[in-house]
Tab-separated table of C-alpha atoms in Angstrom:
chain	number	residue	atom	x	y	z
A	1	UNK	CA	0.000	0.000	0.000
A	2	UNK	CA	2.951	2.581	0.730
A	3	UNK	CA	3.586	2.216	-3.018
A	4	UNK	CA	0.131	3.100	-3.681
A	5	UNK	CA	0.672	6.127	-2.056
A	6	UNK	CA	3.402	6.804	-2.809
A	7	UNK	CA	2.251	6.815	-6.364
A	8	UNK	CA	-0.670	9.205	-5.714
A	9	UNK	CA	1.254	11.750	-4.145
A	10	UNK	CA	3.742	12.266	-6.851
A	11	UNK	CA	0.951	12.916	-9.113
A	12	UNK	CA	-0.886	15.777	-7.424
A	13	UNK	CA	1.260	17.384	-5.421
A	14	UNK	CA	3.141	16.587	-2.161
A	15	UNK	CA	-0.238	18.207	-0.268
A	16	UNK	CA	-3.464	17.419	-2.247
A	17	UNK	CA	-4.019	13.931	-0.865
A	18	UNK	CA	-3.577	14.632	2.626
A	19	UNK	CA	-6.202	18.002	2.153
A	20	UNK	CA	-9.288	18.022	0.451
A	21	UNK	CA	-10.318	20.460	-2.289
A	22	UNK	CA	-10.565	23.984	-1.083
A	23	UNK	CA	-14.347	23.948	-2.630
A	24	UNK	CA	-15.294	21.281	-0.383
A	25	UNK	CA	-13.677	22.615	2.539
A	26	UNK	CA	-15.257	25.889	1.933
A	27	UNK	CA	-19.261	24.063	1.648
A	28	UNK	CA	-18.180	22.052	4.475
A	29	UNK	CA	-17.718	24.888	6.548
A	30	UNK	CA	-20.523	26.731	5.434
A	31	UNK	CA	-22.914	23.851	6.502
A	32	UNK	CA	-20.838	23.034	9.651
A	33	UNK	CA	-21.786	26.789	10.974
A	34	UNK	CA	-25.365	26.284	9.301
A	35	UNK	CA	-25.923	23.257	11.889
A	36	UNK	CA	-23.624	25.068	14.720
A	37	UNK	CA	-26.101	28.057	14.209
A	38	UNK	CA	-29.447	26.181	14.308
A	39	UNK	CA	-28.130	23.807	17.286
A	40	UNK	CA	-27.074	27.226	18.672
A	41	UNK	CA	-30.231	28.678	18.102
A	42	UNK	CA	-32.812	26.334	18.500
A	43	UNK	CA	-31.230	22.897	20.249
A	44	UNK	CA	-28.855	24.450	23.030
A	45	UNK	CA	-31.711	26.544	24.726
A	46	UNK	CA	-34.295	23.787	24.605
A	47	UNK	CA	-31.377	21.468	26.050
A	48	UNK	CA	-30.363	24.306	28.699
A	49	UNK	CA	-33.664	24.657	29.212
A	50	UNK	CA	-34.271	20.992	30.394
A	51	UNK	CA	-31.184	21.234	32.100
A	52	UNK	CA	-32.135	23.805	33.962
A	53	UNK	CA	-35.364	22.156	34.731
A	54	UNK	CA	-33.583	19.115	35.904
A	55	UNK	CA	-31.157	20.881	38.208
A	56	UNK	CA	-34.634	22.591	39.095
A	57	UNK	CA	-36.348	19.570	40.471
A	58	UNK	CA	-33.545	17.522	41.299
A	59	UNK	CA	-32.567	21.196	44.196
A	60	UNK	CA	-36.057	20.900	44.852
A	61	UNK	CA	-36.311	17.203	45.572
A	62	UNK	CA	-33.037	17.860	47.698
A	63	UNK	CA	-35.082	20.589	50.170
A	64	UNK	CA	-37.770	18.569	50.126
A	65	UNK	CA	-35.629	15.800	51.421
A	66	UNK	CA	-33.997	17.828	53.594
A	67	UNK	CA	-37.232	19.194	54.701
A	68	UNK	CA	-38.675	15.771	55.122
A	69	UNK	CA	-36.060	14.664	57.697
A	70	UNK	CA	-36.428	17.782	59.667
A	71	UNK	CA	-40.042	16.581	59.944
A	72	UNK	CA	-39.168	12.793	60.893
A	73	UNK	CA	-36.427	14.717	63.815
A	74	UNK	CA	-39.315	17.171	64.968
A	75	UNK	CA	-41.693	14.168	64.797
A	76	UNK	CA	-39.314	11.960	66.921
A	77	UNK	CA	-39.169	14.537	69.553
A	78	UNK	CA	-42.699	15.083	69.469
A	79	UNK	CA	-43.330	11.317	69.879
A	80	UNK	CA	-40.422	10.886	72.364
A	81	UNK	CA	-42.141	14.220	74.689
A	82	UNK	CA	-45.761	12.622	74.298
A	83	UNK	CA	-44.272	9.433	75.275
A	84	UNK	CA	-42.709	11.055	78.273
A	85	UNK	CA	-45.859	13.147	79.247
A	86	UNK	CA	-48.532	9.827	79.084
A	87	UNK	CA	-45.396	7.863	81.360
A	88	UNK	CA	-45.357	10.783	83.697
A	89	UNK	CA	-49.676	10.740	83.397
A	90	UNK	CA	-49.618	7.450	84.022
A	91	UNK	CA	-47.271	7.310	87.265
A	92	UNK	CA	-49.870	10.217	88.644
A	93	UNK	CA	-53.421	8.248	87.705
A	94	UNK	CA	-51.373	5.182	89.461
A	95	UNK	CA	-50.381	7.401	92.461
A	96	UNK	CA	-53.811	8.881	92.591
A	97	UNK	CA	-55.456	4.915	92.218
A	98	UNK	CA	-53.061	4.142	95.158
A	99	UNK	CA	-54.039	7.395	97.259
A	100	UNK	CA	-57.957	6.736	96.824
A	101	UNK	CA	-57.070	3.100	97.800
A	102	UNK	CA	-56.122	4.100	100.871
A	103	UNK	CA	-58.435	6.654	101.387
A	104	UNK	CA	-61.204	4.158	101.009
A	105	UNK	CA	-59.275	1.440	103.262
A	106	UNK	CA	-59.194	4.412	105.817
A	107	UNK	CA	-62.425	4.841	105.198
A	108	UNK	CA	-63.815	2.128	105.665
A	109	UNK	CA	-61.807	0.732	108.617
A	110	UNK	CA	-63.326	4.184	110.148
A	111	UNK	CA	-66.918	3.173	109.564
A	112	UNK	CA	-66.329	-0.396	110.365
A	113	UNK	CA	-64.474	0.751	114.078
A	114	UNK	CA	-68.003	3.557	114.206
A	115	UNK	CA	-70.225	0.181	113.848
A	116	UNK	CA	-68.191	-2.348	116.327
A	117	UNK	CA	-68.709	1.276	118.815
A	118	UNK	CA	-72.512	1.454	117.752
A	119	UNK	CA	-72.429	-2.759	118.312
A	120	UNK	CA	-70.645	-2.799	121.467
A	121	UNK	CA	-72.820	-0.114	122.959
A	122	UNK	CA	-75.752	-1.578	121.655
A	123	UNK	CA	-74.240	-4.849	123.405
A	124	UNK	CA	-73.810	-2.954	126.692
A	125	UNK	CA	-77.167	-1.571	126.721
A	126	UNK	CA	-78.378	-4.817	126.234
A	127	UNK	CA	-76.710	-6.429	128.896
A	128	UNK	CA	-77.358	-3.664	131.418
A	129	UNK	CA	-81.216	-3.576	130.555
A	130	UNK	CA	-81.115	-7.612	131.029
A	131	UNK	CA	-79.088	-7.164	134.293
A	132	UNK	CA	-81.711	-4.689	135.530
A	133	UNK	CA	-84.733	-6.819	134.442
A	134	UNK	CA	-82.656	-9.829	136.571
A	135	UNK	CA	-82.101	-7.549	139.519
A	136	UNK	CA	-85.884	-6.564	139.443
A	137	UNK	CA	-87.481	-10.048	138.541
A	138	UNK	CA	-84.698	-11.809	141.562
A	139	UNK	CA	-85.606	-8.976	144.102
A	140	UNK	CA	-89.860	-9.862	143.389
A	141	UNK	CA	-89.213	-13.836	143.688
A	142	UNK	CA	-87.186	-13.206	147.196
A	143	UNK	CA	-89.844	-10.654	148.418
A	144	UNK	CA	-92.500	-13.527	147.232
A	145	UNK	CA	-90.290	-16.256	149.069
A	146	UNK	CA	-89.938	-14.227	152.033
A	147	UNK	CA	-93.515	-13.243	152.254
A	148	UNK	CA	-93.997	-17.160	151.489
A	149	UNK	CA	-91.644	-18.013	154.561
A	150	UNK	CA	-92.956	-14.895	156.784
A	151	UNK	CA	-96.435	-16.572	156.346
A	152	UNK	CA	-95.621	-20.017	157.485
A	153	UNK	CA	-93.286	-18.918	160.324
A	154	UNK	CA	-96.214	-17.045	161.399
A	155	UNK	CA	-98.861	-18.634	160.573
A	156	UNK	CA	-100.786	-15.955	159.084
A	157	UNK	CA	-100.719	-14.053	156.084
A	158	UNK	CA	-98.538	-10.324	155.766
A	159	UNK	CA	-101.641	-8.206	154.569
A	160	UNK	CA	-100.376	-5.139	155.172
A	161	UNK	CA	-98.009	-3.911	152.545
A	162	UNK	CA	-96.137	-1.432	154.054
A	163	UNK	CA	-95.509	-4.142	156.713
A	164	UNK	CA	-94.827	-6.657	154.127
A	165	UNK	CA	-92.258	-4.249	152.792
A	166	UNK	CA	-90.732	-3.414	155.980
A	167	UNK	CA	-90.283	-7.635	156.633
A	168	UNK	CA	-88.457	-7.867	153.180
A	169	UNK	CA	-86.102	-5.224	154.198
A	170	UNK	CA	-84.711	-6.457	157.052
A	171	UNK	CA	-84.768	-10.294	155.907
A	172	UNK	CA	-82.344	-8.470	153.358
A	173	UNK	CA	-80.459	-6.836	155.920
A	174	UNK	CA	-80.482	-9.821	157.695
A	175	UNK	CA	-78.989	-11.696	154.706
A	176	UNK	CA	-76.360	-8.880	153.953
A	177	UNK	CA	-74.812	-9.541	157.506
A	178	UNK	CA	-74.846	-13.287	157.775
A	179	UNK	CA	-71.677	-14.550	156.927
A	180	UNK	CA	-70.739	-16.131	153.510
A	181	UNK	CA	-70.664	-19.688	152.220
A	182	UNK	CA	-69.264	-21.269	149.665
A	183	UNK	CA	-67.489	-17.715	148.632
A	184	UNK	CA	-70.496	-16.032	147.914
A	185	UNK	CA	-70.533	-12.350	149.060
A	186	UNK	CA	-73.829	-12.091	150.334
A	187	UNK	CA	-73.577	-8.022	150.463
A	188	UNK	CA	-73.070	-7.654	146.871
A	189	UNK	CA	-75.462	-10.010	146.571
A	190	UNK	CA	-78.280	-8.073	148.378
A	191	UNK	CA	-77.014	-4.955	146.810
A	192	UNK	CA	-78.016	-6.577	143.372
A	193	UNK	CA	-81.310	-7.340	144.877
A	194	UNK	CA	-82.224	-3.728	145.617
């Protein structure tokens, strides 16, 4: 191939192969700042254009990231503080659940201690009103036994109430000095009587 070109350069000159026509050079240029023109013109603002756009949306998908995480931070603190606030709520409902538990145990120890009083005293009364109705029913039979004994020892009958009376005292006097038997006090005994 060297020979070949050799050949071809001898014939038109040392240049002419290498370069093309000046003609053609002259129409290529032409047309080359024909396209650079219209691509100048027409393409390389559309295309800066969408650039632009791009850059545009890609800056504003950026702050809206940016603006997104901000809101996931301020959301975690939020969530971590309302967290905090129904932990701290919910230790104060359980200390006020504990204080009205023992308010009510108070309470109602209180009321039950007012009705073992109201019992017991009821109790007491009781008793005393049955110890009175035994003094009084005891104190009739003896005055009935004496008066039963007074009429046999004397052989008549005690018609005379105030006399009657009178007998029954001092048979109870009587009994109130005797001495005791079988560890009975006899005085406190009488003394019930009356």
């Amino acid at each position: 191939m060297l020979p070949v070109i050799a050949a071809a350069a001898e014939e038109g000159g040392g240049t002419a192969f290498i370069l093309p026509p000046a003609y053609e050079i002259f129409w290529a240029a032409v047309v080359l700042l024909l396209i650079v023109l219209v691509v100048g013109r027409y393409g390389l603002p559309r295309i800066y254009r969408l650039l632009d756009e791009r850059a545009e949306r890609i800056e504003k998908g950026l702050e809206l990231a940016a603006k997104a995480e901000e809101g996931q931070a301020d959301a975690e603190k939020r969530a971590e503080r309302l967290v905090q606030e129904a932990r701290l709520e919910a230790a104060h409902i359980r200390q006020d659940a504990q204080n009205q538990a023992k308010e009510i145990i108070a309470q109602a120890r209180q009321a039950a201690q007012v009705d073992a009083a109201a019992i017991q005293e009821g109790a007491s009364r009781q008793i005393l009103a049955e110890k009175q109705a035994a003094q009084i029913s005891l104190r009739t039979d003896v005055g009935l036994l004496a008066t039963a004994l007074a009429e046999r020892i004397v052989g008549e009958q005690l018609r005379d109430t105030d006399l009657s009376a009178r007998v029954i005292d001092r048979f109870l006097d009587e009994l109130e000095a005797a001495p005791t038997s079988h560890g009975i006090d006899n005085g406190a005994a009488v003394e019930e009587l009356r």
